[in-house]
Coordinates of C-alpha atoms and ligand atoms in Angstrom, one line a residue:
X1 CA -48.6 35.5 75.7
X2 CA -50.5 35.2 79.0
X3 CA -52.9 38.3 79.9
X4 CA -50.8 38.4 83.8
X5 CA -49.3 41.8 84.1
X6 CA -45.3 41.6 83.9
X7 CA -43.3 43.6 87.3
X8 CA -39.9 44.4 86.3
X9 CA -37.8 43.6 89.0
X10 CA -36.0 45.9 91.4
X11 CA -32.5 44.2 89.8
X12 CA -33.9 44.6 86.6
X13 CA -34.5 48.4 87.5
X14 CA -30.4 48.6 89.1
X15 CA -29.3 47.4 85.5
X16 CA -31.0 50.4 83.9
X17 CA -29.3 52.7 86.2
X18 CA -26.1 51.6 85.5
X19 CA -26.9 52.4 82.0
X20 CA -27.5 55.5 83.5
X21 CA -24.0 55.4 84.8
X22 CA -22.1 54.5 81.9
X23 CA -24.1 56.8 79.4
X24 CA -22.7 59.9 82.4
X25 CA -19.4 58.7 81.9
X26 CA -19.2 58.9 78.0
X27 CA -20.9 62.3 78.0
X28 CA -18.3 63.9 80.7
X29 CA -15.5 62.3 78.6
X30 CA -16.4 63.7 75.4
X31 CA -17.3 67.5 76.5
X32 CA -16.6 70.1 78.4
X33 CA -19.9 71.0 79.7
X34 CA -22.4 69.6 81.7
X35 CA -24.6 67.8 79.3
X36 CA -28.1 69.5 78.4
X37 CA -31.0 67.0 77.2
X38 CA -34.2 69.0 75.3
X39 CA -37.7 67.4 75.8
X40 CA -40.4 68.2 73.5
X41 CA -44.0 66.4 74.5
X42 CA -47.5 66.0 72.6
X43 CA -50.3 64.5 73.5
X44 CA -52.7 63.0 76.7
X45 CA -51.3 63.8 80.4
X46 CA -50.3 60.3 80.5
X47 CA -47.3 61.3 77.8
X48 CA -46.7 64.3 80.4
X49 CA -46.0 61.6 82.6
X50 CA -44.1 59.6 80.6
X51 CA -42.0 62.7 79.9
X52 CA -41.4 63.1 83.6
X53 CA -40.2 59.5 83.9
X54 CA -37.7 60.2 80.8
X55 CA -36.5 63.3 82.4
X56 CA -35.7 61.3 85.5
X57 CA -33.8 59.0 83.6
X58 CA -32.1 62.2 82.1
X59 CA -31.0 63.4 85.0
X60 CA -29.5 60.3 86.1
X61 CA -27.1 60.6 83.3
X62 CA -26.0 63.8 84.2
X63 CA -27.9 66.0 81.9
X64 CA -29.3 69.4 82.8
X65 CA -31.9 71.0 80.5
X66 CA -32.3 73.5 78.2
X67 CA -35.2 74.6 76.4
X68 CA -33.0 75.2 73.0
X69 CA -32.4 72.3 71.0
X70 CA -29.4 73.4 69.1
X71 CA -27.6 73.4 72.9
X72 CA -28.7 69.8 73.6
X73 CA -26.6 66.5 73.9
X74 CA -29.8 64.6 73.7
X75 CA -33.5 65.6 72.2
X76 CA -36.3 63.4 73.2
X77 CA -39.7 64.1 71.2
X78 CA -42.7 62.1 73.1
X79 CA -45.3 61.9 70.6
X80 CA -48.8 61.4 70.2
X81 CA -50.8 59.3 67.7
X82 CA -54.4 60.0 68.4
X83 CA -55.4 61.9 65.3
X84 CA -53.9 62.6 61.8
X85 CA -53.1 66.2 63.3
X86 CA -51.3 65.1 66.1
X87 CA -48.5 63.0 63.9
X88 CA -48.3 65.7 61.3
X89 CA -47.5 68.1 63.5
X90 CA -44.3 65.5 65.0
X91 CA -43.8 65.0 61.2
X92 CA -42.9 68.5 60.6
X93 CA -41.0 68.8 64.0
X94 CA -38.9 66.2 63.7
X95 CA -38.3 66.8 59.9
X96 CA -36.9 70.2 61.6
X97 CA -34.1 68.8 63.5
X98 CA -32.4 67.5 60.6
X99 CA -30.6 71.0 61.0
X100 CA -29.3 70.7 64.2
X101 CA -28.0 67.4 63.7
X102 CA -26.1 69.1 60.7
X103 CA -24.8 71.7 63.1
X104 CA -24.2 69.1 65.4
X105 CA -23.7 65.5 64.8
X106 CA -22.8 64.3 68.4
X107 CA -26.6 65.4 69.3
X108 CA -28.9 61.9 69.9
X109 CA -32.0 62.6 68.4
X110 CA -34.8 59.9 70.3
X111 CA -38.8 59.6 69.2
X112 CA -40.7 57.9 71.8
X113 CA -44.6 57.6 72.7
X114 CA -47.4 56.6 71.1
X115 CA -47.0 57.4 67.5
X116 CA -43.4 55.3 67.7
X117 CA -45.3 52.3 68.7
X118 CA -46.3 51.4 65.3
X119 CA -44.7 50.0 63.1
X120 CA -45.8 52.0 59.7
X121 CA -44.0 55.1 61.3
X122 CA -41.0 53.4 62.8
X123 CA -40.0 52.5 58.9
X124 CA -41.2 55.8 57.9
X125 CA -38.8 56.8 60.0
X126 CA -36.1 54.5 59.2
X127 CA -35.7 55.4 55.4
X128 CA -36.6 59.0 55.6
X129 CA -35.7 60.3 58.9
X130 CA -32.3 59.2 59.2
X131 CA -30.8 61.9 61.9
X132 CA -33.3 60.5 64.1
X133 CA -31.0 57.5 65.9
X134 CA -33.8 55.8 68.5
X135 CA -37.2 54.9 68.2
X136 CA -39.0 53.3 71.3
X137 CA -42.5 52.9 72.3
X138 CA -44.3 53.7 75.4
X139 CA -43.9 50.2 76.3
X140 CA -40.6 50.0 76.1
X141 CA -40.2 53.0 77.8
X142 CA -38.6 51.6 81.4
X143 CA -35.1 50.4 79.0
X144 CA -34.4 53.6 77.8
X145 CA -31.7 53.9 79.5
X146 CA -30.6 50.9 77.5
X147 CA -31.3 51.3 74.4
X148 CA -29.7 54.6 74.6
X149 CA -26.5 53.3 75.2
X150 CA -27.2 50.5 72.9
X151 CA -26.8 54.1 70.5
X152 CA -23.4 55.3 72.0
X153 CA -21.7 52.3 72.3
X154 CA -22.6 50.4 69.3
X155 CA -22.5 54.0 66.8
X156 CA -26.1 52.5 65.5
X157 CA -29.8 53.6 65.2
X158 CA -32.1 51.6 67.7
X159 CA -36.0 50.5 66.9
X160 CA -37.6 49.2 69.8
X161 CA -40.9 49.2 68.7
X162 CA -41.9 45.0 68.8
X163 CA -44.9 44.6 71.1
X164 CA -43.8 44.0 74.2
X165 CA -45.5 42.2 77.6
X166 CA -47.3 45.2 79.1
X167 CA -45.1 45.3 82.4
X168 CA -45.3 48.1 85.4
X169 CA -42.3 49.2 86.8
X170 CA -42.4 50.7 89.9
X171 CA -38.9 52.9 91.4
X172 CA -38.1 54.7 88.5
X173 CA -36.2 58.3 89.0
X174 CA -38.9 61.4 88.0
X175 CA -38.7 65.0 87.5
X176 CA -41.8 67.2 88.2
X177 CA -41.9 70.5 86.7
X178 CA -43.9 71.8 89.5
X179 CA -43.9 71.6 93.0
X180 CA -47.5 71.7 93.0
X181 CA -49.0 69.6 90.8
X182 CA -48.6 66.3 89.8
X183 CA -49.5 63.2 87.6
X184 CA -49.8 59.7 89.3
X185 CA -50.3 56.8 86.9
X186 CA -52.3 53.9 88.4
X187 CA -52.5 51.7 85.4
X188 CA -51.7 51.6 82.0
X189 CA -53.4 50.1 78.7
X190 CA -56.6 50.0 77.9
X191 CA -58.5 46.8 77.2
X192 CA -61.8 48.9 75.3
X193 CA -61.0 48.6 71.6
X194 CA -63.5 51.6 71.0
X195 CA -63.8 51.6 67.2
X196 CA -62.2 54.4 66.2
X197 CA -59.3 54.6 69.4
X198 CA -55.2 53.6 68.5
X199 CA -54.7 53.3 72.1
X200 CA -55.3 49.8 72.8
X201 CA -52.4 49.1 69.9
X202 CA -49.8 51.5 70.8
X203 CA -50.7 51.1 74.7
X204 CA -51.1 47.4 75.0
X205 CA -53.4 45.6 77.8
X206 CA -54.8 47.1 81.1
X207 CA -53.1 46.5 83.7
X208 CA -52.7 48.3 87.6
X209 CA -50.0 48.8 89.7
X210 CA -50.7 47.8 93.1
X211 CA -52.9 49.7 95.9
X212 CA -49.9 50.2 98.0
X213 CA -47.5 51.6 95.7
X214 CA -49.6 54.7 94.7
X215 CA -50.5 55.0 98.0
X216 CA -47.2 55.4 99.0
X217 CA -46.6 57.7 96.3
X218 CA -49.3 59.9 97.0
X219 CA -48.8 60.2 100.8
X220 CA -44.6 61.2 99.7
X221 CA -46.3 64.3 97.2
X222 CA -48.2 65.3 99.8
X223 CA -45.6 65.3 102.4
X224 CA -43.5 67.3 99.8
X225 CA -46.3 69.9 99.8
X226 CA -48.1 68.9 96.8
X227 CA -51.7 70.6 96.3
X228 CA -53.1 68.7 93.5
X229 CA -52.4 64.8 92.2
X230 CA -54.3 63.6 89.6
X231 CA -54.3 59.8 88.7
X232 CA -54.0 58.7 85.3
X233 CA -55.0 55.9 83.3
X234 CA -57.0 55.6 80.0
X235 CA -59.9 53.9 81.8
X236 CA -59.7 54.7 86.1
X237 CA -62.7 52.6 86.2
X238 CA -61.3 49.4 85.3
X239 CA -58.3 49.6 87.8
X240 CA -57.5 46.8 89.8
X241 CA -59.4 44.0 87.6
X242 CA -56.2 42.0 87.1
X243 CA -54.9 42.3 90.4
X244 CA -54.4 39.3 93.1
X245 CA -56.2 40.7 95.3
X246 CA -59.1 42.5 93.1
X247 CA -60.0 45.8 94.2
X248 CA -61.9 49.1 92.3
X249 CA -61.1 52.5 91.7
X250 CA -64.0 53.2 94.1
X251 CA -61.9 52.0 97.0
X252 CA -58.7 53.2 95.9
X253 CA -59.9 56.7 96.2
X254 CA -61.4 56.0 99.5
X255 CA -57.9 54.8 100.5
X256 CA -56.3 57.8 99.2
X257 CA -58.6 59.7 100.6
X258 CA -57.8 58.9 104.1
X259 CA -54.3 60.3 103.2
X260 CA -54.1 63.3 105.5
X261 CA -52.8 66.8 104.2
X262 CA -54.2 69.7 102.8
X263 CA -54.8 68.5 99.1
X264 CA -57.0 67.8 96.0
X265 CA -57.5 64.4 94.0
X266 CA -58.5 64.7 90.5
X267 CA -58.2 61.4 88.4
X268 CA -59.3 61.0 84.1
X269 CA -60.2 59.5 82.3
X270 CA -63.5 57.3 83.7
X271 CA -65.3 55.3 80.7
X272 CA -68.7 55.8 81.4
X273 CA -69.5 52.1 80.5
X274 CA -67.6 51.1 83.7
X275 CA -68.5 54.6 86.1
X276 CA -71.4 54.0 88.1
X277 CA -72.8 54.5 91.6
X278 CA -70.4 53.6 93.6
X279 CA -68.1 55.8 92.0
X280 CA -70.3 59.1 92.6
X281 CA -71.1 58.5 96.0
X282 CA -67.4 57.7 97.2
X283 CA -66.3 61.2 94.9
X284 CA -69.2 62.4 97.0
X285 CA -68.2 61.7 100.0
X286 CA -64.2 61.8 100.0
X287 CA -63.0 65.2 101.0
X288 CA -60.5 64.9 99.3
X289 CA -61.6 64.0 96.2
X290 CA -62.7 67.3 93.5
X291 CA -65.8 67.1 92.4
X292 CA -64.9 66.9 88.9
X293 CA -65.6 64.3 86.6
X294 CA -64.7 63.5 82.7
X295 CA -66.8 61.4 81.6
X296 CA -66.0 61.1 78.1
X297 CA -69.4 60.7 75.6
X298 CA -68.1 60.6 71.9
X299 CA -71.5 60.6 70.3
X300 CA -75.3 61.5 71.3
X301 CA -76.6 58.8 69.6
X302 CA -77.5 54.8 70.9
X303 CA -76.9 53.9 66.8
X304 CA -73.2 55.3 66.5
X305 CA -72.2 54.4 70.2
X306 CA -72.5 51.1 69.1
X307 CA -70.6 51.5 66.0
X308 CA -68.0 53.1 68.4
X309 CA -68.2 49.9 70.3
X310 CA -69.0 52.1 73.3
X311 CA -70.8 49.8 75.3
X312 CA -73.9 52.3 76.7
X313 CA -76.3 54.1 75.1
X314 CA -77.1 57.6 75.3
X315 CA -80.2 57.1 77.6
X316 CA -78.2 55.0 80.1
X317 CA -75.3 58.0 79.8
X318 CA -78.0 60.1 80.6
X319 CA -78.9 58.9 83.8
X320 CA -75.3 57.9 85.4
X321 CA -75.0 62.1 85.2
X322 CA -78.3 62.6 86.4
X323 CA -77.2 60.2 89.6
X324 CA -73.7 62.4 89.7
X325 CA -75.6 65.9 89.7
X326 CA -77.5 64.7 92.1
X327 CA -75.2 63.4 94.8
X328 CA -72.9 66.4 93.5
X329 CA -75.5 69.5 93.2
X330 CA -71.7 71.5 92.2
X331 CA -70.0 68.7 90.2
X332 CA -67.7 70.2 87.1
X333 CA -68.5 67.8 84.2
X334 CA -66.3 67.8 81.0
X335 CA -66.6 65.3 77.6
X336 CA -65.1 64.5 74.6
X337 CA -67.0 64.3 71.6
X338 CA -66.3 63.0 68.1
X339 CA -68.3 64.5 65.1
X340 CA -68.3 62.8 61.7
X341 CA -67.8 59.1 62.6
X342 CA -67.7 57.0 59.5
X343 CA -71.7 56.7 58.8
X344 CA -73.0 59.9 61.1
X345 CA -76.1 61.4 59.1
X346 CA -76.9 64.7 60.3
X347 CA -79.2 63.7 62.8
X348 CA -77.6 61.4 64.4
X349 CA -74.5 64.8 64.9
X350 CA -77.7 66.5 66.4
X351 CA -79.0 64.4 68.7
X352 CA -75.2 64.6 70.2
X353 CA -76.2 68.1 70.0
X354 CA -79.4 67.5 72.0
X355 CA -77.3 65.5 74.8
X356 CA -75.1 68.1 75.5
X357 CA -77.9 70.7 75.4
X358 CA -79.7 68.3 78.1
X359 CA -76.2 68.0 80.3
X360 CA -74.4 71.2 79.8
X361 CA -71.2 70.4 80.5
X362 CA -68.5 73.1 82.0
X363 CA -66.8 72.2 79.2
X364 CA -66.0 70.1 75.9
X365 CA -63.2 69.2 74.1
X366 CA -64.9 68.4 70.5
X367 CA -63.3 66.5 67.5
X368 CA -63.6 65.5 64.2
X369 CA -63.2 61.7 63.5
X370 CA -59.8 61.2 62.2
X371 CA -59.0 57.4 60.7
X372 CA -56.6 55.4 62.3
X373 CA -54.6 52.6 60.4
X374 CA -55.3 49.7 62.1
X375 CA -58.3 50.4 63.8
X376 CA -61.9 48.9 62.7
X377 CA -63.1 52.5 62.2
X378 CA -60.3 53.4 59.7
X379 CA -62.5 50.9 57.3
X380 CA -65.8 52.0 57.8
X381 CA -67.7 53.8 54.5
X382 CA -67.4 57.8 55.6
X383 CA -69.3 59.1 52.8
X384 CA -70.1 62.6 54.2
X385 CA -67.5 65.2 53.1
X386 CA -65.2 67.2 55.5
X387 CA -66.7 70.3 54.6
X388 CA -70.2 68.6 56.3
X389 CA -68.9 67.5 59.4
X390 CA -67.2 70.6 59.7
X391 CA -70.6 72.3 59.8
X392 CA -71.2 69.8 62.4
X393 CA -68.7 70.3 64.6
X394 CA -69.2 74.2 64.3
X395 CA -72.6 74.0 65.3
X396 CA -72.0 72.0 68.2
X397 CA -69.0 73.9 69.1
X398 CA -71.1 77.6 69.1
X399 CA -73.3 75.4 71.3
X400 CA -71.1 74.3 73.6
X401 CA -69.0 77.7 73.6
X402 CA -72.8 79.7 74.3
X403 CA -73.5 77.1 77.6
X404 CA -69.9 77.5 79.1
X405 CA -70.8 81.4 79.0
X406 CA -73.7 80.8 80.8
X407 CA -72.4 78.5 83.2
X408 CA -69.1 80.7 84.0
X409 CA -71.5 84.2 84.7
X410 CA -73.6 81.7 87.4
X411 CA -70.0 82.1 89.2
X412 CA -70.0 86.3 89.4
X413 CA -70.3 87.5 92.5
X414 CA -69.7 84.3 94.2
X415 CA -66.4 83.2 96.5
X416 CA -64.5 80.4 95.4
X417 CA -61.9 78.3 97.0
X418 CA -58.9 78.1 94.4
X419 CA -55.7 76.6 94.3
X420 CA -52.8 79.7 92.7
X421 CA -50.9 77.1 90.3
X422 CA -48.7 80.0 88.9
X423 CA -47.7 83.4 87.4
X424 CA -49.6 84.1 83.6
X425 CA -46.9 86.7 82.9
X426 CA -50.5 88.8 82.3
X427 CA -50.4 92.0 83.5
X428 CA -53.5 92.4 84.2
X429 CA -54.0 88.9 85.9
X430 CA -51.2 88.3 86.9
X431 CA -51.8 84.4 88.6
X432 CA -53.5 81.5 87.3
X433 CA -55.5 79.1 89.4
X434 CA -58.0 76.3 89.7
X435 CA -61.6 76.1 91.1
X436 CA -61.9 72.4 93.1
X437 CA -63.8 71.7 90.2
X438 CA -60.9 72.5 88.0
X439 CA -62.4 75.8 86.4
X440 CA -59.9 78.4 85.2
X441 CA -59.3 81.7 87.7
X442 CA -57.5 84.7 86.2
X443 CA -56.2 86.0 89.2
X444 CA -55.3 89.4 90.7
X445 CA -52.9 89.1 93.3
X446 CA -49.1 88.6 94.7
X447 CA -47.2 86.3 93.2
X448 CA -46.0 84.6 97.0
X449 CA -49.4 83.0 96.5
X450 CA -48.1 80.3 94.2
X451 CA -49.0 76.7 95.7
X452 CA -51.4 78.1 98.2
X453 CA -55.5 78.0 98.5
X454 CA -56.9 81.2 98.8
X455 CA -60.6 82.5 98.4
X456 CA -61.5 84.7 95.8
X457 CA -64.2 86.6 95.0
X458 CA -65.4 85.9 90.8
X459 CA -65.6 89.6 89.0
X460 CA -66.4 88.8 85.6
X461 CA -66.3 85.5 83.4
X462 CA -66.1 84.6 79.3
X463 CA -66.4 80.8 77.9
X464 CA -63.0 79.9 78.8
X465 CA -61.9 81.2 82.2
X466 CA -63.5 83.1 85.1
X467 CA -61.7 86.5 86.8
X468 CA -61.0 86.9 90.6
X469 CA -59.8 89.1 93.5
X470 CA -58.2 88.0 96.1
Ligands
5AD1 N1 -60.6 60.6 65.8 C1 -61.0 61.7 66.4 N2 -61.0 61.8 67.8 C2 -60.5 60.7 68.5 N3 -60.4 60.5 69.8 C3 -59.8 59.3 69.9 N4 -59.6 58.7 68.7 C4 -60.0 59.6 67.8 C5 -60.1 59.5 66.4 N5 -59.7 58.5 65.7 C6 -60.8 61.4 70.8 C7 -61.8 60.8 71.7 C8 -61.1 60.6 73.0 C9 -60.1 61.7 73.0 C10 -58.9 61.6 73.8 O1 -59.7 61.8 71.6 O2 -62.8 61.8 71.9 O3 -61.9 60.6 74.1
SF4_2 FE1 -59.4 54.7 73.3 FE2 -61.8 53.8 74.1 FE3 -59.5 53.0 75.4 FE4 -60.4 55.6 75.6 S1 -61.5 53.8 76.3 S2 -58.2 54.9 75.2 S3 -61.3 56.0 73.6 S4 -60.1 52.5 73.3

């Protein structure tokens, strides 16, 4: 297989609408309502995105949708495989809808996304799941429209799961749920192999979709009066190695960034191995661009970031944020963090303690190492028990949980520029919003707000969120 990135062509796209067509016809001929389609997602915004695409498909067959899956024609579940958690939980949901396929057996039950990628579930699947009738991975996600038909017209279940050539396809219908936000992919893949990560397997190779395609679709959202795009891709920082004509995240923002329009750009995730100078001083500098960065860690420690295969050690971490703080003095910086990798000791958990002590991130999303089949990681000796690591992760999370406090009541009595992204259905705070640097604003105030930038004075703060006045 060569490593050049596959572009499904435009006729190539037409076929899968006609799909589209036909699967419309059959529906209409065998009901008497509109057809409904129920979406159920898990996982990374990329999956969001992914849902978006699949809805878009959806609605080119006709379907409406409805949040009940007992009214639906078709049930999509987009699933995530990055822990154990995340599949149990899909487990258990898609183990539920064996009931409505008993109430109704016309309903197409689809599981797509990461976790369908593999091939251990996909048979899992097979002999135990039987109402489920298709099974596709996030590769093959551009022929849905396909394979669903493949479903209707043959009367058969459908496993698409072989690995296919990572391809881009650009054109395909969407659905955004808001008219405010929304998710621009600007490459897929992810060619890191961190120790411990399923992505690179379910996800294939990197590879970026051109410079002037996204452009094009970011100057179209802003047009259509969206406030906040964020690009996607599991590694930003390594956009555009495989193009023709080579060009770096760096300079894509700058390009976006000339975009004009009242809006924000917010792109995850960056791998710190490949985030660097450039980088800061063109977030720095763009207007456009929020100065919010996740910048992804794992561990504290130069001994299990190389286990992790992370590439940098935690002193060179330690000065790419010192360069961001410094070119960004109000810079919003957020990590992930894995406790318990297979050979931690206690003091290696600590000094990951240490380092986010030293940084004091806004915020932290902290987990504990979960083994994934298939991955190096998965057969690494992990003699410390759960219980341990669990004292671990507490510890780190009180920590963490103690410095977002502090950080939040820095912001009382200050005014903030915030973007209203919608109603809470809280009486007493009645909107939600976002700081630039994506911070969370409980919100007094009328609800004609939604979609707009106001100023709001900060009134009181906890570890999560922070409380305003218009
Ligand atoms: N176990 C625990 N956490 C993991 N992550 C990725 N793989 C694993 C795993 N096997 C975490 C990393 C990553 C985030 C999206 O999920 O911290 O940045
Ligand atoms: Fe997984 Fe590492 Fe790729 Fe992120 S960069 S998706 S953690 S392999």
């Amino acid at each position: 297989m060569s490593d050049k990135t596959q572009r499904i062509r435009q006729s190539e796209i037409d076929r899968q609408m006609r799909f589209c067509d036909e699967i419309r016809e059959h529906l209409l001929a065998h009901s008497d309502h509109q057809p409904l389609a129920y979406t159920q997602t898990y996982g990374c915004q990329q999956n969001v995105a992914d849902s978006q695409r699949i809805m878009g498909m959806l609605r080119e067959m006709g379907c409406g949708f409805t949040q009940d899956p007992y009214g639906a024609d078709i049930i999509v579940v987009n699933t995530c495989a990055i822990r154990e958690n995340a599949e149990k939980k899909v487990f258990g949901v898609i183990g539920q809808l064996v009931h409505v396929k008993e109430k109704n057996p016309d309903t197409v039950i689809c599981l797509c996304g990461c976790m369908a990628q593999q091939e251990v579930v996909a048979k899992k699947v097979k002999n135990s799941y039987r109402h489920v009738d298709l099974v596709f991975g996030p590769q093959a996600l551009w022929r849905f429209p396909e394979l669903l038909y493949e479903v209707y017209s043959q009367r058969r279940r459908v496993f698409s799961i072989q690995d296919e050539h990572g391809s881009i396809t650009e054109g395909m219908p969407v659905v955004r749920e808001s008219g405010v936000k929304a998710w621009v992919s600007i490459m897929y893949g992810c060619n890191n192999f961190c120790s411990y990560c399923i992505v690179p397997y379910v996800r294939g190779r990197e590879r970026s979709r051109e410079p002037e395609d996204i452009l094009s679709e970011v100057r179209a959202l802003v047009e259509d009066g969206f406030k906040e795009i964020t690009l996607l891709g599991q590694n930003v920082n390594s956009y555009g190695k495989d193009l023709d004509r080579p060009m770096d995240f760096a300079d894509l923002l700058s390009e976006i960034d000339q975009i004009p329009g009242e809006y924000l750009i917010r792109f995850m995730t960056s791998h710190p191995k490949d985030a660097g100078e450039k980088l800061f001083d063109t977030m720095a500098r763009c207007g456009h661009v929020a100065k919010q960065l996740h910048l992804p860690v794992q561990s504290g420690s130069s001994r299990v970031l190389k286990a992790m295969n992370r590439k940098y050690t935690r002193e060179s971490y330690l000065e790419k944020v010192r360069y961001a703080k410094s070119v960004m003095p109000d810079l919003v910086l957020t990590s992930d963090i894995i406790v318990g990798f297979p050979g931690e000791t206690e003091a290696e958990a600590m000094e990951t303690l240490s380092l986010i002590e030293e940084v004091r991130y806004d915020a932290l999303f902290t987990f504990i190492f979960s083994p994934r089949p298939g991955t190096p990681a998965a057969q690494m000796a992990d003699p410390v028990s759960r219980a341990e690591k669990q004292v671990w992760f507490e510890r780190i999370v009180d920590a963490q949980n103690r410095i977002s406090a502090e950080l939040h009541r820095e912001y009382v009595g200050r005014t903030v520029r915030v973007l209203v992204d919608g109603e809470s259905g809280d009486m007493a705070w009645p909107l939600s919003s976002r700081t630039h640097g994506g911070r969370l604003v409980h919100l007094k105030g009328d609800a004609a707000l939604v979609g707009r930038y106001v100023d709001v004075r900060v009134v009181d703060s906890n570890t999560w969120a922070l409380f305003g006045e218009v």
